[in-house]
mmCIF file of C-alpha atoms in Angstrom:
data_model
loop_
_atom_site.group_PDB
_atom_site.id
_atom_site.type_symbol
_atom_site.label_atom_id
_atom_site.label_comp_id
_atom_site.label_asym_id
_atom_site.label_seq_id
_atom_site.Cartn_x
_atom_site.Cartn_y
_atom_site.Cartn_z
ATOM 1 C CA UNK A 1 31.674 26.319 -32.619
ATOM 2 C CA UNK A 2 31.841 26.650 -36.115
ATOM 3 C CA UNK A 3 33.862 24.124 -37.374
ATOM 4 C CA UNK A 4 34.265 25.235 -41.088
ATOM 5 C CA UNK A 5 36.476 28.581 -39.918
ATOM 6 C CA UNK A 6 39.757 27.239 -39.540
ATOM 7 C CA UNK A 7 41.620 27.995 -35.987
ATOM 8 C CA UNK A 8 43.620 30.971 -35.596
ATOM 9 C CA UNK A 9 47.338 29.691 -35.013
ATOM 10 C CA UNK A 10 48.454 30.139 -31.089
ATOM 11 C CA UNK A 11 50.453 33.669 -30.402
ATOM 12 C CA UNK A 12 53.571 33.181 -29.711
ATOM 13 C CA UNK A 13 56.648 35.639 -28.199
ATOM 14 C CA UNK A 14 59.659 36.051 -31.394
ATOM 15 C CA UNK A 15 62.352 34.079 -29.876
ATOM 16 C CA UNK A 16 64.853 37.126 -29.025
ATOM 17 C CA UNK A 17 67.907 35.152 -28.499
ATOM 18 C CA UNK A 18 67.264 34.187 -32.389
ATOM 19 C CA UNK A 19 66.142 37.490 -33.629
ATOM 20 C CA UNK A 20 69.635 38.940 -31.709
ATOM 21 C CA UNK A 21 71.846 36.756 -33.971
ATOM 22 C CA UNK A 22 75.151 35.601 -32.694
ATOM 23 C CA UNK A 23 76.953 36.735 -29.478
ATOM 24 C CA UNK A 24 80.207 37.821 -28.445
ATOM 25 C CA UNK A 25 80.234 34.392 -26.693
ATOM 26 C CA UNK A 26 79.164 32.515 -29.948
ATOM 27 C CA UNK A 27 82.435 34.083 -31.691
ATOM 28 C CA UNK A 28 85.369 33.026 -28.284
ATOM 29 C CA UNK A 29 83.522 29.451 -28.573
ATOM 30 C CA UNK A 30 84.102 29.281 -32.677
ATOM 31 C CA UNK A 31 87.673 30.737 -32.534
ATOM 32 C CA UNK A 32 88.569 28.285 -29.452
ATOM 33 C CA UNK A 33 89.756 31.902 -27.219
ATOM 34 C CA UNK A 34 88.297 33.480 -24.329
ATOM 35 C CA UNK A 35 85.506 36.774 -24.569
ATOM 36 C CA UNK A 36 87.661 39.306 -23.779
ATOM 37 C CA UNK A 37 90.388 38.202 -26.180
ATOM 38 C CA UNK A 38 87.460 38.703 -28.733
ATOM 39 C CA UNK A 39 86.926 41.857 -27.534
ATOM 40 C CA UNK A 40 90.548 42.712 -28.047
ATOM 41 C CA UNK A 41 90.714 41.426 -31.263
ATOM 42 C CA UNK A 42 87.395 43.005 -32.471
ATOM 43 C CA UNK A 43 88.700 46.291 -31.753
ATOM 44 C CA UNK A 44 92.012 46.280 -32.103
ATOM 45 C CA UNK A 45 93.324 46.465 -28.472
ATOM 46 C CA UNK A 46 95.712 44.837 -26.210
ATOM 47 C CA UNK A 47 98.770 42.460 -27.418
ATOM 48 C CA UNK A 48 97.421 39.459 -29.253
ATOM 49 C CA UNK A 49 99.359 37.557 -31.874
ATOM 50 C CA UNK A 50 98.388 38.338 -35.582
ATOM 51 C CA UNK A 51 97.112 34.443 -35.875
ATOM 52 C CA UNK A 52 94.547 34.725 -32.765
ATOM 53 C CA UNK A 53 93.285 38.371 -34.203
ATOM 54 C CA UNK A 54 92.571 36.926 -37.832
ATOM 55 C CA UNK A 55 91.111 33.618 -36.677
ATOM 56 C CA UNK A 56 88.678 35.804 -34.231
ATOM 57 C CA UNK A 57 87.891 37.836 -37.386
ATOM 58 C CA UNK A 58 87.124 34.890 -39.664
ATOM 59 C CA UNK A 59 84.897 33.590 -37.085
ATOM 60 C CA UNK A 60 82.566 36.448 -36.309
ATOM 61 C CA UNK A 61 82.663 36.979 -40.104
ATOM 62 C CA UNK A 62 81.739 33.870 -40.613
ATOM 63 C CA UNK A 63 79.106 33.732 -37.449
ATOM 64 C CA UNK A 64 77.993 37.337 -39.328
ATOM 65 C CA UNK A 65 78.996 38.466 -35.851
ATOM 66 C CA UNK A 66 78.002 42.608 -35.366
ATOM 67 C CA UNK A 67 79.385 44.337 -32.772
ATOM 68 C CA UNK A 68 77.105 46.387 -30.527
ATOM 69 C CA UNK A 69 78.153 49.684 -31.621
ATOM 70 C CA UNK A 70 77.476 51.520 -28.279
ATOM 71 C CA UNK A 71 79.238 49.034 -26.209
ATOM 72 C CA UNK A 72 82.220 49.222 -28.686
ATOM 73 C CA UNK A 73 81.949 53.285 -28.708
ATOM 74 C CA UNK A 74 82.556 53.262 -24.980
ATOM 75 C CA UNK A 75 85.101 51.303 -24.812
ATOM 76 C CA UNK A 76 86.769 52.892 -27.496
ATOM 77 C CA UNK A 77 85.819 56.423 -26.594
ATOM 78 C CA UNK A 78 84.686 56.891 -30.387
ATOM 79 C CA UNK A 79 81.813 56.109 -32.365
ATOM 80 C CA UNK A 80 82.590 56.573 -35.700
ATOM 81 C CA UNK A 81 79.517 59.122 -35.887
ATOM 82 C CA UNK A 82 78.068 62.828 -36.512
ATOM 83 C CA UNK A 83 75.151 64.445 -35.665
ATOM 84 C CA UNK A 84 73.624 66.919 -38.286
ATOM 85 C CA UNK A 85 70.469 69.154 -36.761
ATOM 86 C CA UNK A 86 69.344 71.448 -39.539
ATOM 87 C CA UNK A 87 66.051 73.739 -39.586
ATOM 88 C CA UNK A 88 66.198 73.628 -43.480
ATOM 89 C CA UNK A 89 62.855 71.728 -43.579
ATOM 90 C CA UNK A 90 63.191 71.822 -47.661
ATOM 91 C CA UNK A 91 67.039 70.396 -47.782
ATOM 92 C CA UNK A 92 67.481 73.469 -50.039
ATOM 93 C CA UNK A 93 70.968 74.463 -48.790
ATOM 94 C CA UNK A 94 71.606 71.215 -45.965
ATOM 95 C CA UNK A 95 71.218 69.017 -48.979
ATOM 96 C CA UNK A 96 74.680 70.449 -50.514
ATOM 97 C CA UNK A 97 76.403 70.834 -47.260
ATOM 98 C CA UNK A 98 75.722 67.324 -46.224
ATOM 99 C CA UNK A 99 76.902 65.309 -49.235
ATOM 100 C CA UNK A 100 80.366 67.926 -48.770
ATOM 101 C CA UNK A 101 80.168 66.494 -45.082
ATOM 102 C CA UNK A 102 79.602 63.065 -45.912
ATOM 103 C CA UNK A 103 82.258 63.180 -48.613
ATOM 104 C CA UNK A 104 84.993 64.094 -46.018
ATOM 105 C CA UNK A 105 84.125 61.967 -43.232
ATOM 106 C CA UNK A 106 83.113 58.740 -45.559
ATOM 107 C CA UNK A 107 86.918 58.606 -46.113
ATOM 108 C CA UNK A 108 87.626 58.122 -42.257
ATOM 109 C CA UNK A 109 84.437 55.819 -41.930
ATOM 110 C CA UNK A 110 82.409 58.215 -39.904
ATOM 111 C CA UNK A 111 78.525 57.913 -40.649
ATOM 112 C CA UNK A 112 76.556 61.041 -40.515
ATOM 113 C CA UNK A 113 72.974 60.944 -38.854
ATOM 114 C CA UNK A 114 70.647 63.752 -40.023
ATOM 115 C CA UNK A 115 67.868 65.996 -37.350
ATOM 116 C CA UNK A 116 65.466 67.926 -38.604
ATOM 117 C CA UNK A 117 64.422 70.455 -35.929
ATOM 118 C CA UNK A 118 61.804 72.560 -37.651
ATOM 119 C CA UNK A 119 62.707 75.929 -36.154
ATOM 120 C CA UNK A 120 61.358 74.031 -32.725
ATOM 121 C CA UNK A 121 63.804 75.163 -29.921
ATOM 122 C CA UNK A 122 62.275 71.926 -28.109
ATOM 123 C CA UNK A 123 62.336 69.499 -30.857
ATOM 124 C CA UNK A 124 65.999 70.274 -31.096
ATOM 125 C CA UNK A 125 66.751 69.995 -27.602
ATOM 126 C CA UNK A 126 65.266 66.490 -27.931
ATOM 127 C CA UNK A 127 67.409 65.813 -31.286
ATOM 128 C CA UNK A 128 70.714 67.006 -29.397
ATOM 129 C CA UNK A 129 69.956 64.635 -25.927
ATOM 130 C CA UNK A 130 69.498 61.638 -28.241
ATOM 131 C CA UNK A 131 72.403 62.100 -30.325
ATOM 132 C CA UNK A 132 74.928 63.172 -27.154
ATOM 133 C CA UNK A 133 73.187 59.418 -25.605
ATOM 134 C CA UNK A 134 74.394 57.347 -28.723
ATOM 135 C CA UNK A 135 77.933 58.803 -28.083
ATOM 136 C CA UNK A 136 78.388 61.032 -31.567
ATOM 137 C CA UNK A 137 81.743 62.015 -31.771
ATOM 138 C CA UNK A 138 80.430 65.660 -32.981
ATOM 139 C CA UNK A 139 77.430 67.857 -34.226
ATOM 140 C CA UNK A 140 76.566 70.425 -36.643
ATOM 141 C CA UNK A 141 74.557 72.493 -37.216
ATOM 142 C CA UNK A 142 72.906 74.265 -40.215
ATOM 143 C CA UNK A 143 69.663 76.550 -41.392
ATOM 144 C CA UNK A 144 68.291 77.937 -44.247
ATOM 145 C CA UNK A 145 69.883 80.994 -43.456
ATOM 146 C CA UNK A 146 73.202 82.100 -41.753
ATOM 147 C CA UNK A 147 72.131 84.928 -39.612
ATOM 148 C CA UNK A 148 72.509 84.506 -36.143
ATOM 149 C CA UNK A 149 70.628 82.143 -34.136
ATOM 150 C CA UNK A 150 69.821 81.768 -29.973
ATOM 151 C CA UNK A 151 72.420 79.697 -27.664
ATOM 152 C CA UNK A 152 71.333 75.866 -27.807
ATOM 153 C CA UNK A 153 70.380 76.067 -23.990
ATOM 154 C CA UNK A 154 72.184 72.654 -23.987
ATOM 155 C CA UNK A 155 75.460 72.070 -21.938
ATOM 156 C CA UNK A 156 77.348 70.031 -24.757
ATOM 157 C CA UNK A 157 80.412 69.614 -22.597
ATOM 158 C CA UNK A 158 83.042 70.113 -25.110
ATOM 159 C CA UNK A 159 81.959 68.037 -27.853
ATOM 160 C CA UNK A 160 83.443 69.156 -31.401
ATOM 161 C CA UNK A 161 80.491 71.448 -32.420
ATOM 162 C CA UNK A 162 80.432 73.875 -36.416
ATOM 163 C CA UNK A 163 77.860 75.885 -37.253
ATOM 164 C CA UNK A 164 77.611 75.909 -40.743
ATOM 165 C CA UNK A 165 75.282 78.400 -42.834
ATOM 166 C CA UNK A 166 74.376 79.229 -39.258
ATOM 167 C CA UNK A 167 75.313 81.683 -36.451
ATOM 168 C CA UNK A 168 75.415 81.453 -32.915
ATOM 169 C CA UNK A 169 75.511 83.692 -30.263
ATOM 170 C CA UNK A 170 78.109 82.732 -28.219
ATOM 171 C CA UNK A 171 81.395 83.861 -28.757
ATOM 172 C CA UNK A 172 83.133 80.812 -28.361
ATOM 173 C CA UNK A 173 81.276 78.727 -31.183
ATOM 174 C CA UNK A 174 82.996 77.722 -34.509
ATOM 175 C CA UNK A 175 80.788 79.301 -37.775
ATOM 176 C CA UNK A 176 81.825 78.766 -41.583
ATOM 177 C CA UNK A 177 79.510 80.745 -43.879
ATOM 178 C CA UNK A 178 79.891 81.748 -47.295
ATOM 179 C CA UNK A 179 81.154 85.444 -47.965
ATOM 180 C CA UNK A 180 78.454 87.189 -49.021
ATOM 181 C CA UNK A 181 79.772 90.492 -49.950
ATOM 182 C CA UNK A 182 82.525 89.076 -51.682
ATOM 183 C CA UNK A 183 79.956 87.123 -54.001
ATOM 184 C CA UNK A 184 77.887 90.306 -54.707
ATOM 185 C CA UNK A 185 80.805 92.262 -55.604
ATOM 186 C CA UNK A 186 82.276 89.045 -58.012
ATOM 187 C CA UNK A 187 78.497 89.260 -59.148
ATOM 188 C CA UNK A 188 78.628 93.521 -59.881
ATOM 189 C CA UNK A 189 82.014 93.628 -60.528
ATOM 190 C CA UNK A 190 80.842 91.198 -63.739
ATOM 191 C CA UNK A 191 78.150 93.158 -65.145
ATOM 192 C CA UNK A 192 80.840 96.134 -65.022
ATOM 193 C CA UNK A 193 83.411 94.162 -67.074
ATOM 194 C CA UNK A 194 80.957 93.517 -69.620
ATOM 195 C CA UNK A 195 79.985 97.272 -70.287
ATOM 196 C CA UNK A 196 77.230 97.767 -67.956
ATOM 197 C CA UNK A 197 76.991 101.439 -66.009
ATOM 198 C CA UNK A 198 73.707 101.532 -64.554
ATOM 199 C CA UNK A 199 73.427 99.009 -62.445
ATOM 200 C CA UNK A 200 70.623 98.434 -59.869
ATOM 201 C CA UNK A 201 70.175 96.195 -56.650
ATOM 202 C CA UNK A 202 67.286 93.933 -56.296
ATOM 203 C CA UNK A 203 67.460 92.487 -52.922
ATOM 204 C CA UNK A 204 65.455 90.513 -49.892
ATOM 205 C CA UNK A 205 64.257 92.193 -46.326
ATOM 206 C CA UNK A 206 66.899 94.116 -44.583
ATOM 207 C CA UNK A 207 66.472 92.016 -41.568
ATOM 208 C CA UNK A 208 68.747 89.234 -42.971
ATOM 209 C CA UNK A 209 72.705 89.968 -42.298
ATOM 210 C CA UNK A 210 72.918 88.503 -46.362
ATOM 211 C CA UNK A 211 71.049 91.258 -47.305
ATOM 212 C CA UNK A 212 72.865 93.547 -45.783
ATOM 213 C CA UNK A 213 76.518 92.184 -46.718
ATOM 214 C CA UNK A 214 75.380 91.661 -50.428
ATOM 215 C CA UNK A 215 74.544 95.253 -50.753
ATOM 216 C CA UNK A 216 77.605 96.487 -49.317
ATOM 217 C CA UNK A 217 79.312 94.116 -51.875
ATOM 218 C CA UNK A 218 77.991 95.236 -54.702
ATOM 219 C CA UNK A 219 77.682 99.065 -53.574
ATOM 220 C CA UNK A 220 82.221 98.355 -53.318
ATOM 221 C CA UNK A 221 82.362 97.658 -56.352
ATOM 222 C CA UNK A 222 80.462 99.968 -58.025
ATOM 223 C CA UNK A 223 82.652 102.533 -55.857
ATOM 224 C CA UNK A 224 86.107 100.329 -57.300
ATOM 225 C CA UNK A 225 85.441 100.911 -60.432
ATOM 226 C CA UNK A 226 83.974 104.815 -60.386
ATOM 227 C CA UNK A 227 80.732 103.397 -61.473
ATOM 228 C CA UNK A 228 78.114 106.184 -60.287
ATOM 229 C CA UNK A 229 75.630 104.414 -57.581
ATOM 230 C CA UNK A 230 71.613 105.300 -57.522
ATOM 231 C CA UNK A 231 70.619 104.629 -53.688
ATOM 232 C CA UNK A 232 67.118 104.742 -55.335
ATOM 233 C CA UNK A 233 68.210 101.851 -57.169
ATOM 234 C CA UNK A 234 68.924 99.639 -54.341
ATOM 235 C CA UNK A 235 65.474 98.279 -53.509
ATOM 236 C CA UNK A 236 64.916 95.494 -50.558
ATOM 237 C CA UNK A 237 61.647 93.353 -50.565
ATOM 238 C CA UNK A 238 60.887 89.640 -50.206
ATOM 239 C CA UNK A 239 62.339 86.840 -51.316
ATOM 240 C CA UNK A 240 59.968 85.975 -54.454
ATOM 241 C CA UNK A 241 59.502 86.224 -57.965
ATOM 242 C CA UNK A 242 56.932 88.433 -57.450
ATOM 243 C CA UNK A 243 59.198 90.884 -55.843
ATOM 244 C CA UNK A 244 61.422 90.568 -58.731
ATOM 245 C CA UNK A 245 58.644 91.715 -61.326
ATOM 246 C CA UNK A 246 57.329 94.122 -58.705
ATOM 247 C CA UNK A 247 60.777 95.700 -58.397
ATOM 248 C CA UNK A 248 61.102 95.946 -62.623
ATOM 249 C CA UNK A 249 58.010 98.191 -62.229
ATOM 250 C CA UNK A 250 59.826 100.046 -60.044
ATOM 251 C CA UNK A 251 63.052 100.570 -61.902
ATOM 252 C CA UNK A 252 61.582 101.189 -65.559
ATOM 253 C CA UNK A 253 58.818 103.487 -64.713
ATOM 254 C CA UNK A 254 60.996 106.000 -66.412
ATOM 255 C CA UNK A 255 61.427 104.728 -69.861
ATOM 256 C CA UNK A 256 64.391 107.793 -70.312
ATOM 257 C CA UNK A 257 66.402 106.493 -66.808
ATOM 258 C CA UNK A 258 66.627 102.681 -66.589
ATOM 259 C CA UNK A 259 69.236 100.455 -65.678
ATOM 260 C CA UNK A 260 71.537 98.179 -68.035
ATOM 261 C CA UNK A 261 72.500 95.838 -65.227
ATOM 262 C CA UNK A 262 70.603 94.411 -62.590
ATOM 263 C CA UNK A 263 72.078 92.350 -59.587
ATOM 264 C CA UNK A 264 69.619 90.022 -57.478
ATOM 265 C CA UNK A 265 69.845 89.400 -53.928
ATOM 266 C CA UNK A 266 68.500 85.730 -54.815
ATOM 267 C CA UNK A 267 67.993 83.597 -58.146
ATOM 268 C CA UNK A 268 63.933 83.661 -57.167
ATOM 269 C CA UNK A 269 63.861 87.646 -57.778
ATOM 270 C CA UNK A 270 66.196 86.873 -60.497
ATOM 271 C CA UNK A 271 63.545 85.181 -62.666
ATOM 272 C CA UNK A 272 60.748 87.360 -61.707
ATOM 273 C CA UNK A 273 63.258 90.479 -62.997
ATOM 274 C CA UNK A 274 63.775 88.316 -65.800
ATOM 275 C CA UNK A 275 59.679 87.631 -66.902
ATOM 276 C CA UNK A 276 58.981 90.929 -65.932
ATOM 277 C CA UNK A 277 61.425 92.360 -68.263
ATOM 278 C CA UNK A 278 60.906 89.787 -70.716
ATOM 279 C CA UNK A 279 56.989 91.106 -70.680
ATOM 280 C CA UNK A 280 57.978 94.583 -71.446
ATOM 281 C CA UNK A 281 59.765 93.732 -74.692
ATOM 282 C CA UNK A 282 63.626 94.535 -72.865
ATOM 283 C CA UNK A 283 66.143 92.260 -74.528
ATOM 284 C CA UNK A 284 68.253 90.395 -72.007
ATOM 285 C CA UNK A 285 70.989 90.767 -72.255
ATOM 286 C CA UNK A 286 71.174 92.693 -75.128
ATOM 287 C CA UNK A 287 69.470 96.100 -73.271
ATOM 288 C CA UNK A 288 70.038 94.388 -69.886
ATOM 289 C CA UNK A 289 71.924 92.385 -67.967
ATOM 290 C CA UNK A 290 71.147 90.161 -65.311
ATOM 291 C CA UNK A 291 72.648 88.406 -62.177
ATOM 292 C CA UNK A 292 71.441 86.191 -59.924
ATOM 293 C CA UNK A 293 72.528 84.780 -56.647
ATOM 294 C CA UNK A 294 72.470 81.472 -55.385
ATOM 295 C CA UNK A 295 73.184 79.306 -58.532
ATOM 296 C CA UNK A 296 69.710 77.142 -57.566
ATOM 297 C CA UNK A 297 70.407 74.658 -60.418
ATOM 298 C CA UNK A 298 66.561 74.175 -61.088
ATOM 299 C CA UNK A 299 66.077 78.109 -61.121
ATOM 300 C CA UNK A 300 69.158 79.217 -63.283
ATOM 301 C CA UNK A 301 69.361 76.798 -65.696
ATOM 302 C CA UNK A 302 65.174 76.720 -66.482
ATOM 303 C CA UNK A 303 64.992 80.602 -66.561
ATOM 304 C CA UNK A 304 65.015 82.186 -69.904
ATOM 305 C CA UNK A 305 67.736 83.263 -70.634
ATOM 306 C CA UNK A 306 69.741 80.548 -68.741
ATOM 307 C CA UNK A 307 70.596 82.997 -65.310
ATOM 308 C CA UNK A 308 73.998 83.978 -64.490
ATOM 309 C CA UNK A 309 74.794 83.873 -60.635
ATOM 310 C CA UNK A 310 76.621 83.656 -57.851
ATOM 311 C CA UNK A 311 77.079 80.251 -56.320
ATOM 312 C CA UNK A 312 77.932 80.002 -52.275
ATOM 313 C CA UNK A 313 79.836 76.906 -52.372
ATOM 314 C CA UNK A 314 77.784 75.060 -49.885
ATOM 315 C CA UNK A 315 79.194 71.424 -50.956
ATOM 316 C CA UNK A 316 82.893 72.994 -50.436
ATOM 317 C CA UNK A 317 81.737 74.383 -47.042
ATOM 318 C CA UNK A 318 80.423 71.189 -45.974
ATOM 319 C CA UNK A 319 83.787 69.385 -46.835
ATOM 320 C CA UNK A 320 84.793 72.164 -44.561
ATOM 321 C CA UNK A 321 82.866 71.201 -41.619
ATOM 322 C CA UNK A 322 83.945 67.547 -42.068
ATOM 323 C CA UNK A 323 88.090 68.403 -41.833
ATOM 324 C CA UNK A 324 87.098 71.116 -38.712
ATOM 325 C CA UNK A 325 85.186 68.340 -36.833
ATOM 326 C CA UNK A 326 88.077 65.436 -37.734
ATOM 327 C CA UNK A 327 90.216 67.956 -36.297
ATOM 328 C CA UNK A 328 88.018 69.059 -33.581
ATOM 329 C CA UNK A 329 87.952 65.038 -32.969
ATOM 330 C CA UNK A 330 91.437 65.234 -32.675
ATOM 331 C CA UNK A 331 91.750 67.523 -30.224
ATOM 332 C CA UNK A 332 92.329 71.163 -31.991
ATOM 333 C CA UNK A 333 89.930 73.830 -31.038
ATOM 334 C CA UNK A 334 88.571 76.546 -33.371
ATOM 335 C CA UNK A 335 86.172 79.612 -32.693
ATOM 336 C CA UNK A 336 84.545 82.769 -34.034
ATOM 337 C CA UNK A 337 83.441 82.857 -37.884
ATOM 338 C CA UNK A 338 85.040 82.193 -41.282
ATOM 339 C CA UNK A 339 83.910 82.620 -44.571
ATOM 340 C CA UNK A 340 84.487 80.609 -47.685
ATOM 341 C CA UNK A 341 84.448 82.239 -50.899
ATOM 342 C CA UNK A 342 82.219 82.430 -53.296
ATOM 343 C CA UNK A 343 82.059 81.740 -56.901
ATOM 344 C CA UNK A 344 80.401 83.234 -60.514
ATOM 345 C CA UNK A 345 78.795 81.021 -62.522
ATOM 346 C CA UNK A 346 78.172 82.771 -66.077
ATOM 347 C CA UNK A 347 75.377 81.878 -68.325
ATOM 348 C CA UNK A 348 73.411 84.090 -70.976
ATOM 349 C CA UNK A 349 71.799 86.447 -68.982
ATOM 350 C CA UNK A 350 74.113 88.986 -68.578
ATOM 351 C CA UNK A 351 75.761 88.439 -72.356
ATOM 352 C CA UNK A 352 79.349 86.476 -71.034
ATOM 353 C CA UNK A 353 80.760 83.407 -72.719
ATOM 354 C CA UNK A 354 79.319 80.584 -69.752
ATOM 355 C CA UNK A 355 81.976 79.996 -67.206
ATOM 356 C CA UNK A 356 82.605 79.756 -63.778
ATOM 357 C CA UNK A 357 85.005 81.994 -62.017
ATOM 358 C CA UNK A 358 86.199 82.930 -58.652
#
């Protein structure tokens, strides 16, 4: 044996009555009262004198005493918690609907815990079981988009459930989603008021219910307000920059019959209509004007010019989701859709003082 290697200390088991910290038992012995007047105490229950309550709370303070929060959330009937499942793998719109949800429910001391599924039907199966077996109080669900999704194939028996920025297919779900048209026509209905009369439509695949509702905004008010509208101006493609440039090709391959005022179906073809015109010499928004849709913070205000658009209120229709489930919680039931409006944030791109109107 080689004496110069020092010996490896024994292994020994972690002590899990230390690693636990203090018991329910611990707390009755330090307040001189029995467990289950602890109990009653702990979570405010039963008839107990206002003395015995606050010297059972000074001593698990004291003790630094937690409460096993599924134990307390059965006997209860509450847990003070949420389940968000989201297939928005880049928080891109969950981001801004769960600090609105958060913000709500943080006042009634209701935690929020957060699923990613990854557009895996399976994965969120296995996010909904676990949440349902720590006792939420309530889920919801979002996506990074709002068109409608399959039935969860999970029996959730009757637990507060909002889709938000999400569809389902079953009639009887709860869905708040921002109004679409509405935006696109605040968004065309702008570019009118500031002179424009030739205004095209550069939009994402036809496939998406957004698309579809933001064309039929703008294509109202256009007819509102007697402005002539170009079907061959209402061009659907991806959601990219590169559709945006592609689509510029498109619209000013006749230098003698091109558009003053363009409205995007996103703020990504936004900038790409905005470097593609900006290649060609067009002044925006002196020759053009431009509107985006989304209000992506990191796309409007780095494009140049600064982007006008459309924002969907996804912070306001998470504080929305956080007052249906309280109520939900509370025993009122809601169903079908409703949708939030949206709002116009102006900036230099289409030639406005910046402002943001509803």
């Amino acid at each position: 044996m080689d004496k110069s290697r020092p010996e490896a200390p024994p292994t020994t088991r972690p002590d899990r009555t230390q690693r636990s910290g203090p018991t329910i038992r611990d707390v009755a012995r330090a307040a001189g009262v029995s467990i289950g007047t602890v109990s009653k105490a702990l979570n405010n229950a039963g008839s107990l004198k206002q003395e015995t309550r606050e010297r059972v709370t000074e001593a698990a303070r004291s003790l630094g005493f937690r409460p096993n929060d599924l134990a307390q959330a059965l006997h209860r009937g509450q847990s003070f918690t949420v389940g968000l499942i989201s297939n928005d793998s880049f928080g891109r719109f969950t981001m801004p609907i769960l600090e609105g949800l958060e913000s709500v429910l943080y006042e009634e001391r209701i935690a929020v815990f957060m699923c990613n599924a990854t557009d895996d039907p399976e994965r969120e199966r296995q996010h909904i079981e676990q949440l349902m077996g720590k006792r939420v109080d309530g889920l919801v669900f979002t996506a990074r988009r709002a068109d409608k999704r399959p039935n969860l194939g999970v029996d959730l028996a009757g637990l507060p459930t909002v889709f938000v920025f999400s569809q389902s297919d079953d009639p009887h779900s709860f869905c708040l989603l921002p109004d679409d048209e509405g935006g696109a026509y605040l968004g065309a209905a702008h570019l009118i008021t500031n002179g424009r009369r030739r205004i095209a439509h550069v939009t994402g695949p036809e496939r998406f219910e957004a698309v579809q509702l933001r064309r039929d905004g703008c294509r109202k008010a256009l007819a509102d307000a007697g402005v002539p509208i170009r079907s061959n101006w209402f061009l659907s493609g991806e959601w990219s920059e590169s559709w945006g440039r592609q689509a510029v090709d498109i619209l000013f391959d006749d230098p003698d019959d091109v558009p003053d005022g363009i409205l995007a179906g996103n703020d990504q073809i936004a900038r790409g209509i905005l470097d593609a015109l900006r290649d060609r010499g067009i002044d925006v928004p002196g020759a053009v004007g431009v509107v985006g849709f989304d209000n992506w913070g990191v796309m409007a205000e780095a494009a140049r010019p600064t982007l006008t658009s459309i924002d969907m209120n996804l912070n306001a229709l998470g504080q929305e989701a956080g007052r249906r489930i309280l109520a939900m919680i509370g025993g009122k039931r809601f169903s079908g859709v409703e949708r939030l409006p949206c709002t116009l944030v102006v900036r230099e791109s289409c030639g406005a003082k910046s402002k943001t109107t509803a």
